[in-house]
N, CA, C, O and CB atoms as a CASP TS submission, in Angstrom:
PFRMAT TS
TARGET T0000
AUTHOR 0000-0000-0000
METHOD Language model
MODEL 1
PARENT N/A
ATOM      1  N   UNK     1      -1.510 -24.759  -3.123  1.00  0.00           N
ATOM      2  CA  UNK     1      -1.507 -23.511  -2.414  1.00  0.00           C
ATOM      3  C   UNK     1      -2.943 -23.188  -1.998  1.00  0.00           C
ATOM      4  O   UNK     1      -3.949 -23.297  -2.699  1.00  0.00           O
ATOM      5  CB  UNK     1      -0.898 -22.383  -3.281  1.00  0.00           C
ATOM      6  N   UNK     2      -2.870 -22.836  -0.927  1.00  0.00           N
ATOM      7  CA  UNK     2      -4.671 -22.664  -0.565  1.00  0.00           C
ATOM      8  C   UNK     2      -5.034 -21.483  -0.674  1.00  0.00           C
ATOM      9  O   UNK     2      -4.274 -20.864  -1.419  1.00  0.00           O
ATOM     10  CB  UNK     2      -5.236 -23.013   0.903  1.00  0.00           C
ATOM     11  N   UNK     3      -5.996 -20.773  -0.201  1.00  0.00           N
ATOM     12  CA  UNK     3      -6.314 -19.786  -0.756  1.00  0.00           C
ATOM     13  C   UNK     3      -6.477 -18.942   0.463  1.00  0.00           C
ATOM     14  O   UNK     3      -6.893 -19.540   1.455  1.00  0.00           O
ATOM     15  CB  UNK     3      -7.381 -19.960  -1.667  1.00  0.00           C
ATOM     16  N   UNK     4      -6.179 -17.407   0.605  1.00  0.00           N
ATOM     17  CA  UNK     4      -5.806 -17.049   1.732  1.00  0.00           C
ATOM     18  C   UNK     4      -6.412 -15.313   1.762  1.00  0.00           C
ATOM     19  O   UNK     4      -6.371 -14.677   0.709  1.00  0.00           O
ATOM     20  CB  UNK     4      -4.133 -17.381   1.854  1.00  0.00           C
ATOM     21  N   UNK     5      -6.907 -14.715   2.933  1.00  0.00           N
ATOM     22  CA  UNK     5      -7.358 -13.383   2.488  1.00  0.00           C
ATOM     23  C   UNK     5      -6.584 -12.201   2.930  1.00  0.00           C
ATOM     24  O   UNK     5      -7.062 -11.077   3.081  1.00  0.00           O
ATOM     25  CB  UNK     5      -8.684 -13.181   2.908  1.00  0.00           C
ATOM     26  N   UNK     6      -5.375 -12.534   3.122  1.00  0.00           N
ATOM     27  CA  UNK     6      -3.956 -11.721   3.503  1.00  0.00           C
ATOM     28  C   UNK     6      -2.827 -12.073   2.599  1.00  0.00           C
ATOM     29  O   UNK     6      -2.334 -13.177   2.369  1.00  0.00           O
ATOM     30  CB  UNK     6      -3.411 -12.067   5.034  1.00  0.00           C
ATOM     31  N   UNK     7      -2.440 -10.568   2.008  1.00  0.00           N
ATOM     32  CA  UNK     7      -1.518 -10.490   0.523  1.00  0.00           C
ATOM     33  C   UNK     7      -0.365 -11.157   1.082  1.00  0.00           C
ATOM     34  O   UNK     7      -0.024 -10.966   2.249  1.00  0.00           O
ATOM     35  CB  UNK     7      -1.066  -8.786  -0.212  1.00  0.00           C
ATOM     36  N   UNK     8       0.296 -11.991   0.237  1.00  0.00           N
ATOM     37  CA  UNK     8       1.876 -12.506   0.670  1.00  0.00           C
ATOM     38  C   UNK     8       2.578 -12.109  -0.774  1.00  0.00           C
ATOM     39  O   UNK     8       1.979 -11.731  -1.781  1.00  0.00           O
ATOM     40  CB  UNK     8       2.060 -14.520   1.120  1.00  0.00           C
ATOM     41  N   UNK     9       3.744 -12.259  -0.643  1.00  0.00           N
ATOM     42  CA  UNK     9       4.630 -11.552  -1.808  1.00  0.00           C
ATOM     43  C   UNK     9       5.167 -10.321  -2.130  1.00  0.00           C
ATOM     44  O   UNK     9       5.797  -9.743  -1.245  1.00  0.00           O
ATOM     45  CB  UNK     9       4.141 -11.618  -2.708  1.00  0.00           C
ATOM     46  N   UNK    10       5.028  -9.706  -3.409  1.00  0.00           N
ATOM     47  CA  UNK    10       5.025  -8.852  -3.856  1.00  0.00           C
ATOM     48  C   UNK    10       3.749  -8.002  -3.166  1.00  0.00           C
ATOM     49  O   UNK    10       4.001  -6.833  -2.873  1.00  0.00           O
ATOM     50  CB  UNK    10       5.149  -9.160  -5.118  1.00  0.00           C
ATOM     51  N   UNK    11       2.453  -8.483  -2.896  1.00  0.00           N
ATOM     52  CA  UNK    11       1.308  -7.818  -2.381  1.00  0.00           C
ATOM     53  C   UNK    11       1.381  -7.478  -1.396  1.00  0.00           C
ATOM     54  O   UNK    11       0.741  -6.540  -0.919  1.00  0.00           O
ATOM     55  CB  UNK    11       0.339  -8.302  -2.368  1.00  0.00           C
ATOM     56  N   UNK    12       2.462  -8.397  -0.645  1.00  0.00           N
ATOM     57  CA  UNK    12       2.574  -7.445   0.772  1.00  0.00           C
ATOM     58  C   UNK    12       3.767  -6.842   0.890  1.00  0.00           C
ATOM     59  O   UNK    12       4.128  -6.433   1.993  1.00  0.00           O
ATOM     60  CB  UNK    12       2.426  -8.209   2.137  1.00  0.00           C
ATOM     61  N   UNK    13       4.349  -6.736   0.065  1.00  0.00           N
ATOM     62  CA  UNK    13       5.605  -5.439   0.471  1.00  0.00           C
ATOM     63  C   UNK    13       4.772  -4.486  -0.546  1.00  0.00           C
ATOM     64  O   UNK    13       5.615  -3.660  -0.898  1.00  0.00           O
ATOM     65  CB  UNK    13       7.763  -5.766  -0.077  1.00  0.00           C
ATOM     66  N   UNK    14       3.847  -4.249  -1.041  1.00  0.00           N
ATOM     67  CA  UNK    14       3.703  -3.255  -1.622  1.00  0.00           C
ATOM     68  C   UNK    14       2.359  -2.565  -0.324  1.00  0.00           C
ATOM     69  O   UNK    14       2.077  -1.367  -0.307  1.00  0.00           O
ATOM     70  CB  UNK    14       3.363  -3.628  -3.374  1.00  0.00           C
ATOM     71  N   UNK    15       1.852  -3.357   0.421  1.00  0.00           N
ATOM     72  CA  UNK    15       0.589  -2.780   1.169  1.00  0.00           C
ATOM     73  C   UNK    15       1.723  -1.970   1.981  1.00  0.00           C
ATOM     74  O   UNK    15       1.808  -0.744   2.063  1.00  0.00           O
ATOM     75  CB  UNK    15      -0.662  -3.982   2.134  1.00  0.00           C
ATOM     76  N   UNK    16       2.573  -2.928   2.561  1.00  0.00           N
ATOM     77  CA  UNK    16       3.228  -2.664   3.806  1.00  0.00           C
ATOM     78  C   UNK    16       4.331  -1.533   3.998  1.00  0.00           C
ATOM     79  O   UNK    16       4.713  -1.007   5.044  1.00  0.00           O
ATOM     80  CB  UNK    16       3.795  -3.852   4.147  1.00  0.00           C
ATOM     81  N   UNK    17       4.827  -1.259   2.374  1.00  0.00           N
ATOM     82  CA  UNK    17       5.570  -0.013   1.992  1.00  0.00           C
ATOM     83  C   UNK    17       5.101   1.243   1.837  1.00  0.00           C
ATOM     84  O   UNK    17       5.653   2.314   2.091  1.00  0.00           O
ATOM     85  CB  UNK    17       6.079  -0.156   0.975  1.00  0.00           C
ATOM     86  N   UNK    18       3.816   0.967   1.307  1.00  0.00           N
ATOM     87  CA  UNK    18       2.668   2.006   1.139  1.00  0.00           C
ATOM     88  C   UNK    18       1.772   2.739   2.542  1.00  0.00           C
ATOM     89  O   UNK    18       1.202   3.822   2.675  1.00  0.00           O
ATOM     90  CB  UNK    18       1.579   1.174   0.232  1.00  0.00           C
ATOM     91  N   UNK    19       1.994   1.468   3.533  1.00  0.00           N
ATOM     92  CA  UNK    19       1.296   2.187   4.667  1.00  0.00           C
ATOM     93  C   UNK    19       2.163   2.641   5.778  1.00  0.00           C
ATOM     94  O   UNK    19       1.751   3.152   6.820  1.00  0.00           O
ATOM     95  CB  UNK    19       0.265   1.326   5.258  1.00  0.00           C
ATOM     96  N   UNK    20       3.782   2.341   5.371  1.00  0.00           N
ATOM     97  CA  UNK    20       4.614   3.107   6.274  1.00  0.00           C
ATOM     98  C   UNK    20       5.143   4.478   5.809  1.00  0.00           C
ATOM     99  O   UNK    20       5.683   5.428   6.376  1.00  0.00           O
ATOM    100  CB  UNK    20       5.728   2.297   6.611  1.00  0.00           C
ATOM    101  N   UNK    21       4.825   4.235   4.733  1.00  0.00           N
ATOM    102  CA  UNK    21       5.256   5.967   3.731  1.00  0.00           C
ATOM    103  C   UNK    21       3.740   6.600   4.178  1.00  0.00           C
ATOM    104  O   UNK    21       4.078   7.672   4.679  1.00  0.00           O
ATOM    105  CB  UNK    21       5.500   5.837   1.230  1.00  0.00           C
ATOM    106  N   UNK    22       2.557   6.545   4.256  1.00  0.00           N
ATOM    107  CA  UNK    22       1.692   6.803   4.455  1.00  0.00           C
ATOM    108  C   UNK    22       1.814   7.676   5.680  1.00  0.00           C
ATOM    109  O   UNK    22       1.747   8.905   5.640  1.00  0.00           O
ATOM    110  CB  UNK    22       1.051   5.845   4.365  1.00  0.00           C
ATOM    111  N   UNK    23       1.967   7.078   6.587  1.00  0.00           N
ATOM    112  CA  UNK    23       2.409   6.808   8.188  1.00  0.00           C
ATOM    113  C   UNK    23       3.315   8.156   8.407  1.00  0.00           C
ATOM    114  O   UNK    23       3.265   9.207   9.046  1.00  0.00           O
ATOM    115  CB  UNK    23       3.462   5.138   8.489  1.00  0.00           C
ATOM    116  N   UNK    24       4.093   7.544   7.571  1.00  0.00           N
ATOM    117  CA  UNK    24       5.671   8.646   7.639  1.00  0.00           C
ATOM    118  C   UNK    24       5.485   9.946   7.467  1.00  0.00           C
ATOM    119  O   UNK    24       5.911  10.841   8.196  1.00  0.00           O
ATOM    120  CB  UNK    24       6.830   8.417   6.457  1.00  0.00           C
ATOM    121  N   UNK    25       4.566  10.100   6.072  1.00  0.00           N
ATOM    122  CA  UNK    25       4.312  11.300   5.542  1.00  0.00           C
ATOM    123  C   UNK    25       3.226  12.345   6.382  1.00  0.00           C
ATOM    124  O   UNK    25       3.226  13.575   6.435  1.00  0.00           O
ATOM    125  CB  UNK    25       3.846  10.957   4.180  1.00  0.00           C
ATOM    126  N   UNK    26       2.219  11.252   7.073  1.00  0.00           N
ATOM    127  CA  UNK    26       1.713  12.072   7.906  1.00  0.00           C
ATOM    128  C   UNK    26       1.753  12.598   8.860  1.00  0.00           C
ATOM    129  O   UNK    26       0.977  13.526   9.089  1.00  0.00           O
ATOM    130  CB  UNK    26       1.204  11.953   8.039  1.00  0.00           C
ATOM    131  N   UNK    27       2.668  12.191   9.741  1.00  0.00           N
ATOM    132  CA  UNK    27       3.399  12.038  10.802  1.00  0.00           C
ATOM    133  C   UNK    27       4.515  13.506  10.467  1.00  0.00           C
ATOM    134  O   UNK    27       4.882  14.297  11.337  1.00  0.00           O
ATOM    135  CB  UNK    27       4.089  10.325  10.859  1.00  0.00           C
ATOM    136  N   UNK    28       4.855  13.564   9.129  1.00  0.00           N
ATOM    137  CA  UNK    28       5.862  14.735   9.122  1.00  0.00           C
ATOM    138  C   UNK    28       4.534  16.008   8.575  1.00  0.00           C
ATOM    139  O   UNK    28       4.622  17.206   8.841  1.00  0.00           O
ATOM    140  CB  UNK    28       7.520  14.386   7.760  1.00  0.00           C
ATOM    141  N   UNK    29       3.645  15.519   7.968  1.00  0.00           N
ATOM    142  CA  UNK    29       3.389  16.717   7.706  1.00  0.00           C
ATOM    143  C   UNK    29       2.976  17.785   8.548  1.00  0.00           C
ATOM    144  O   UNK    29       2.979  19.011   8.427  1.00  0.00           O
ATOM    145  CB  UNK    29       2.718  16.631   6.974  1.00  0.00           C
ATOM    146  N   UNK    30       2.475  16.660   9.798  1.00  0.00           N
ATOM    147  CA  UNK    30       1.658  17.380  10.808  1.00  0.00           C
ATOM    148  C   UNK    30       2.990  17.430  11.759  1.00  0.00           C
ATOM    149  O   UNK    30       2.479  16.889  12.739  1.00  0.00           O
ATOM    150  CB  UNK    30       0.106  16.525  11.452  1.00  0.00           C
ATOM    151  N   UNK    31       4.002  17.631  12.063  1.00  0.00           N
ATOM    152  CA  UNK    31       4.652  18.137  12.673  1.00  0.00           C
ATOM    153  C   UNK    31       5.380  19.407  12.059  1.00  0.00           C
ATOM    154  O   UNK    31       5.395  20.547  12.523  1.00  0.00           O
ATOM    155  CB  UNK    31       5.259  17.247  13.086  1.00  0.00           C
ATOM    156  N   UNK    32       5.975  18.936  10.917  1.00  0.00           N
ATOM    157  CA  UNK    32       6.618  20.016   9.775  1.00  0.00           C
ATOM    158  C   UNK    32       5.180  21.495   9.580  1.00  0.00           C
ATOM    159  O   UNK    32       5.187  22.671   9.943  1.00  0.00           O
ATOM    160  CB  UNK    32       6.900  18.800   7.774  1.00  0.00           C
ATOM    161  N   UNK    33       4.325  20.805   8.982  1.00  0.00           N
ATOM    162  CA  UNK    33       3.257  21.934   8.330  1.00  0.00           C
ATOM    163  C   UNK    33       3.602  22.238   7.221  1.00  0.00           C
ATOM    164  O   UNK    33       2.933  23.163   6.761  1.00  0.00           O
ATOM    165  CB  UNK    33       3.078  23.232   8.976  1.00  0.00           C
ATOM    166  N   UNK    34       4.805  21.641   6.212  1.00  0.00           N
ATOM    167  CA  UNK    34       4.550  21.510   5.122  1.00  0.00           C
ATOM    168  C   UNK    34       3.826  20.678   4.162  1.00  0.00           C
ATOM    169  O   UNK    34       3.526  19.521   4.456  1.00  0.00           O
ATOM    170  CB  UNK    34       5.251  21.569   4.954  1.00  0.00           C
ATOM    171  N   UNK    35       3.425  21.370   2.648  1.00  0.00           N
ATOM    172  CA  UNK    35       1.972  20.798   1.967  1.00  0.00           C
ATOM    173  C   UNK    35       3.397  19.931   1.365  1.00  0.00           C
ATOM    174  O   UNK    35       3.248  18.721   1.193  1.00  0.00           O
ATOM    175  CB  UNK    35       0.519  22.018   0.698  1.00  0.00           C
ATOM    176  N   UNK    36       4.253  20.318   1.168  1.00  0.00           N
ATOM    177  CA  UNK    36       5.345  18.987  -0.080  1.00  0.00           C
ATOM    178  C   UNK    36       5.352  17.239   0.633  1.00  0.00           C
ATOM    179  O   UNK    36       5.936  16.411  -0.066  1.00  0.00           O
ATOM    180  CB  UNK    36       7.785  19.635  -0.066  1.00  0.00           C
ATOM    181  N   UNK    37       4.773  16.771   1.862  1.00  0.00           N
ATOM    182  CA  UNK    37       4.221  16.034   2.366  1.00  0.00           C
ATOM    183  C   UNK    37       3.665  15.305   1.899  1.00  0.00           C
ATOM    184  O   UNK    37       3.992  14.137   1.685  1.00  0.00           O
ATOM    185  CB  UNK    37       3.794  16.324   2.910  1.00  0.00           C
ATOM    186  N   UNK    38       2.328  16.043   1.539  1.00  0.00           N
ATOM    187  CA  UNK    38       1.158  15.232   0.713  1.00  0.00           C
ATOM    188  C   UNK    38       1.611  14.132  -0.763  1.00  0.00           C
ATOM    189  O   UNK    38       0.900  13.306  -1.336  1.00  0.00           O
ATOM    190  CB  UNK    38       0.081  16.592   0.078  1.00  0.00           C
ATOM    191  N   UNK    39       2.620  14.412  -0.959  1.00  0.00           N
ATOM    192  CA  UNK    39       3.056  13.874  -1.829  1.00  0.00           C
ATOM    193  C   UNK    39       3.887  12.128  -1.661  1.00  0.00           C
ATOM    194  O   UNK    39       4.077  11.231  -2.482  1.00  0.00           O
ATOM    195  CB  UNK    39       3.790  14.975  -2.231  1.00  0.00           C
ATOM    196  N   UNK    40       4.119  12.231  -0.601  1.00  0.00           N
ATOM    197  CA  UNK    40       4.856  11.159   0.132  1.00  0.00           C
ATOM    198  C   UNK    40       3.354  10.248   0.384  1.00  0.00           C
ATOM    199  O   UNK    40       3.202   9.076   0.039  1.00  0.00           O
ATOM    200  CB  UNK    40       5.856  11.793   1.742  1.00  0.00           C
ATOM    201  N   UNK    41       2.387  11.050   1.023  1.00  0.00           N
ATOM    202  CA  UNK    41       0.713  10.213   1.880  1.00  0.00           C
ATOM    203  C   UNK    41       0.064   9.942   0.515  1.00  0.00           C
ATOM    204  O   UNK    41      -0.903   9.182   0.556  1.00  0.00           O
ATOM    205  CB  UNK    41      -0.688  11.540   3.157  1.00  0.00           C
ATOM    206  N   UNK    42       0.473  10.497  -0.869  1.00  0.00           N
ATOM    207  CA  UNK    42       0.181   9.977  -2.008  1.00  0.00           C
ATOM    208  C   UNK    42       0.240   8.831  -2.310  1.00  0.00           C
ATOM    209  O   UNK    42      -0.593   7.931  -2.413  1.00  0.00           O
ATOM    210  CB  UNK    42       0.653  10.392  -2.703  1.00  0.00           C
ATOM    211  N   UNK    43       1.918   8.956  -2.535  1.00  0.00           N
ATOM    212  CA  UNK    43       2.494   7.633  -2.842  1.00  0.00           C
ATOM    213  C   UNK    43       1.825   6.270  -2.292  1.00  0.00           C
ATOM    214  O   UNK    43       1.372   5.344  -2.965  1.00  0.00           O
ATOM    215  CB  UNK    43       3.850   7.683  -2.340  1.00  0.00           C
ATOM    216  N   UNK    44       1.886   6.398  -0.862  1.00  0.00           N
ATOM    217  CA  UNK    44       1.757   5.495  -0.103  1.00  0.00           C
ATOM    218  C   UNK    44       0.516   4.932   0.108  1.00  0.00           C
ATOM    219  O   UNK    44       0.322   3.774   0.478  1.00  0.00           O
ATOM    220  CB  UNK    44       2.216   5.819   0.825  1.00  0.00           C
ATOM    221  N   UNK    45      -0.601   6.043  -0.212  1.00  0.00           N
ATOM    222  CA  UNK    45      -1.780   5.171  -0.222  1.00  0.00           C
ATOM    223  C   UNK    45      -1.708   4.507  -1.673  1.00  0.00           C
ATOM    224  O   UNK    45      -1.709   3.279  -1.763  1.00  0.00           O
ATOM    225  CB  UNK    45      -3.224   6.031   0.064  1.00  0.00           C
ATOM    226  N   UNK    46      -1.648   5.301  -2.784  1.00  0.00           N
ATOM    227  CA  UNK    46      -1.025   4.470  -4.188  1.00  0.00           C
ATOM    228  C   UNK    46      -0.563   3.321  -3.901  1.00  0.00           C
ATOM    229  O   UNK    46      -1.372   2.393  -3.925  1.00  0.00           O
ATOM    230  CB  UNK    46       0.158   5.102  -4.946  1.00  0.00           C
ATOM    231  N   UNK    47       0.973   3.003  -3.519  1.00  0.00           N
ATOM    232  CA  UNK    47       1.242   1.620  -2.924  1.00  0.00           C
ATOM    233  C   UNK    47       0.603   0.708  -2.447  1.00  0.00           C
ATOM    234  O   UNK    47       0.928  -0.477  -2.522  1.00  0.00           O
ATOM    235  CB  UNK    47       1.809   1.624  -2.185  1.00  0.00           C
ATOM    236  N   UNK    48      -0.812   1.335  -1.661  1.00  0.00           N
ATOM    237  CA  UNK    48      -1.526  -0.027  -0.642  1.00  0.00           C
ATOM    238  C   UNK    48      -2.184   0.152  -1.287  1.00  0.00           C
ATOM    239  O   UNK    48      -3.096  -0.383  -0.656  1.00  0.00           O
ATOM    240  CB  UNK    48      -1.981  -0.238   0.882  1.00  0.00           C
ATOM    241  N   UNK    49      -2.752   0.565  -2.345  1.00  0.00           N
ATOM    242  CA  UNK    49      -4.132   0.795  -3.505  1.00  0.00           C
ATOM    243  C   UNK    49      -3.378  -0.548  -4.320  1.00  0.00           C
ATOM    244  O   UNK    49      -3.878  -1.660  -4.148  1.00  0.00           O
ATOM    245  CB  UNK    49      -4.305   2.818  -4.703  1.00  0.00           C
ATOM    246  N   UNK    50      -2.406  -0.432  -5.032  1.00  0.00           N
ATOM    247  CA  UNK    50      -1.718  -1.127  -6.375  1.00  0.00           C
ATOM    248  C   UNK    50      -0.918  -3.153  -5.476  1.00  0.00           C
ATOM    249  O   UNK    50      -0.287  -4.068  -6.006  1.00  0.00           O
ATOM    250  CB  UNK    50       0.189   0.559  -7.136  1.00  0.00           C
ATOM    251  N   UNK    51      -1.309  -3.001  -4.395  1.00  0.00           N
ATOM    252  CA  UNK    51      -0.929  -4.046  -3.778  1.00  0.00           C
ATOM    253  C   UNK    51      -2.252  -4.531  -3.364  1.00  0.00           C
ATOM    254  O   UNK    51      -2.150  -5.758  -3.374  1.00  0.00           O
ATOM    255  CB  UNK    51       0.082  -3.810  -2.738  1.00  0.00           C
ATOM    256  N   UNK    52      -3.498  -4.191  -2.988  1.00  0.00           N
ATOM    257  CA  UNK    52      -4.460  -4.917  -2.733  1.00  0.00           C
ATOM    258  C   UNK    52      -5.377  -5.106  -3.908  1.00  0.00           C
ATOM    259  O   UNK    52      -6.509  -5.565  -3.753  1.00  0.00           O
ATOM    260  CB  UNK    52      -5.036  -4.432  -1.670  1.00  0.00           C
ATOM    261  N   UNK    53      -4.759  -4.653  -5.433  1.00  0.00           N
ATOM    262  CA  UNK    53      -5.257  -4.877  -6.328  1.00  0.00           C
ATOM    263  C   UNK    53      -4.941  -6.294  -6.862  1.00  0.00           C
ATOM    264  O   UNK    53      -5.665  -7.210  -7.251  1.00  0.00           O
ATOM    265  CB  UNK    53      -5.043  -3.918  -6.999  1.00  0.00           C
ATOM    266  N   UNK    54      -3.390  -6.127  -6.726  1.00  0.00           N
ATOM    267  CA  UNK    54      -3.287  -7.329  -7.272  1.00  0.00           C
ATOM    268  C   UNK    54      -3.090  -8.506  -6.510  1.00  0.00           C
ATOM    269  O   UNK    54      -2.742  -9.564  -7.032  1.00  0.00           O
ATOM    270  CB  UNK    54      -2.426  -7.268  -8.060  1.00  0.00           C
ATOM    271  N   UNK    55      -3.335  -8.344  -5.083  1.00  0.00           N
ATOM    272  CA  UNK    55      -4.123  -9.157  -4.315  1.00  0.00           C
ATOM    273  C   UNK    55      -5.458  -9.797  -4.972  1.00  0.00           C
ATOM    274  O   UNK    55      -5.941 -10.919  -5.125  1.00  0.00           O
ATOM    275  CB  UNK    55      -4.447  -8.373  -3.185  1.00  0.00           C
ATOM    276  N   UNK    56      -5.725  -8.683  -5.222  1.00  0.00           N
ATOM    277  CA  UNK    56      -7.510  -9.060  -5.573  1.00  0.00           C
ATOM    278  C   UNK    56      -7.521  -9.811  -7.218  1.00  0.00           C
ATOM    279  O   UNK    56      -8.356 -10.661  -7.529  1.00  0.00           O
ATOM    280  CB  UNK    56      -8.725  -7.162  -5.662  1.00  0.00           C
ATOM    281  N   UNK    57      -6.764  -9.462  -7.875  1.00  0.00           N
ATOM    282  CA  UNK    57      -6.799 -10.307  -9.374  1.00  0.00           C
ATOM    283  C   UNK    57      -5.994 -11.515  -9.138  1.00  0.00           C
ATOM    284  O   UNK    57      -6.330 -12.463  -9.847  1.00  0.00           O
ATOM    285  CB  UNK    57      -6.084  -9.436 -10.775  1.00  0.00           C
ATOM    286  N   UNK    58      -4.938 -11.751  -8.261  1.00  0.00           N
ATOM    287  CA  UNK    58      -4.486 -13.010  -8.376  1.00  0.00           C
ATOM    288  C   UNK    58      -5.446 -14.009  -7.166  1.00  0.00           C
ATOM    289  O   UNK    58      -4.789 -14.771  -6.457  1.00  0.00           O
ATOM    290  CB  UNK    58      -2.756 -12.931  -8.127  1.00  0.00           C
ATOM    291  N   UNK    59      -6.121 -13.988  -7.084  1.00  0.00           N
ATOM    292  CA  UNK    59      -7.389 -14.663  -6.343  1.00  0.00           C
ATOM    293  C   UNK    59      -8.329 -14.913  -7.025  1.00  0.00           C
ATOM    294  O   UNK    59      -8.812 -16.046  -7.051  1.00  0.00           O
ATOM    295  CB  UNK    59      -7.978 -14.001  -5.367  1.00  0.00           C
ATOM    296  N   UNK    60      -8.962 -13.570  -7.971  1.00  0.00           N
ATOM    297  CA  UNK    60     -10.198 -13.790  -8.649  1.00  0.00           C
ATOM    298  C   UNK    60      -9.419 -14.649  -9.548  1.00  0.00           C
ATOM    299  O   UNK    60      -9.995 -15.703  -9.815  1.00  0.00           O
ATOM    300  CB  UNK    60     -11.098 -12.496  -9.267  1.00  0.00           C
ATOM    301  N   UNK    61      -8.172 -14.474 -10.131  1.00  0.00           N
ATOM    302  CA  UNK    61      -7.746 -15.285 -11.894  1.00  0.00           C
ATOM    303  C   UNK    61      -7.657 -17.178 -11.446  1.00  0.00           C
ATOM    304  O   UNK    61      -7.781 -17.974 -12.378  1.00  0.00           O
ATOM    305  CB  UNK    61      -5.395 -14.520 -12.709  1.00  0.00           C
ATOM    306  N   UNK    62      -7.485 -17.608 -10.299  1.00  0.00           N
ATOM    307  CA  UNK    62      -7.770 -18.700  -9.352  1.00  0.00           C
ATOM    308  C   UNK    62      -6.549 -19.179  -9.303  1.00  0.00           C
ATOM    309  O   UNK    62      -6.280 -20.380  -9.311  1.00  0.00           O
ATOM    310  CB  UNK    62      -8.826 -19.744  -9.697  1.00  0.00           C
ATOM    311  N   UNK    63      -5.595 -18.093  -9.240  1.00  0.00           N
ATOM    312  CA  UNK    63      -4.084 -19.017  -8.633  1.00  0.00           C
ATOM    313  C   UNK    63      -4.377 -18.982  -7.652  1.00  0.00           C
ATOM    314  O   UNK    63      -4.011 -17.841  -7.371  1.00  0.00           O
ATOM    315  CB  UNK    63      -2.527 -18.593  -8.692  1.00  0.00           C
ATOM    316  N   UNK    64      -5.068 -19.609  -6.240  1.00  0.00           N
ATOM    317  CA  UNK    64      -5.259 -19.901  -5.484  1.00  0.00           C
ATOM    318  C   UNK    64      -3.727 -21.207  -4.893  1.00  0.00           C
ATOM    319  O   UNK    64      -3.784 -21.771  -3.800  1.00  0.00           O
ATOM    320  CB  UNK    64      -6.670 -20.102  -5.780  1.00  0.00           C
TER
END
């Protein structure tokens, strides 16, 4: 397996879930104008936070 600097797997449904809830949430909040929103643009950066992490440890640990 070679070694690659774009998440595949689990790392990328977690970036890619995280930045459409992201997306989503902001997209409603600023139309809605409700703050219960922020909670959704939470999640979702959380998601692309906890997916480019373990992007980043299964690279450094050298499963390459």
């Amino acid at each position: 397996m070679s070694a690659t600097s774009s998440p595949r797997g689990w790392e990328l449904l977690l970036v890619m879930t995280g930045a459409l809830a992201a997306m989503a949430g902001t997209t409603a909040a600023f139309v809605t104008h409700e703050d219960a929103w922020r909670y959704l643009i939470g999640a979702g950066c959380f998601a692309q936070f906890l997916g480019w992490v373990r992007h980043g440890r299964r690279l450094r640990d050298g499963a390459r």
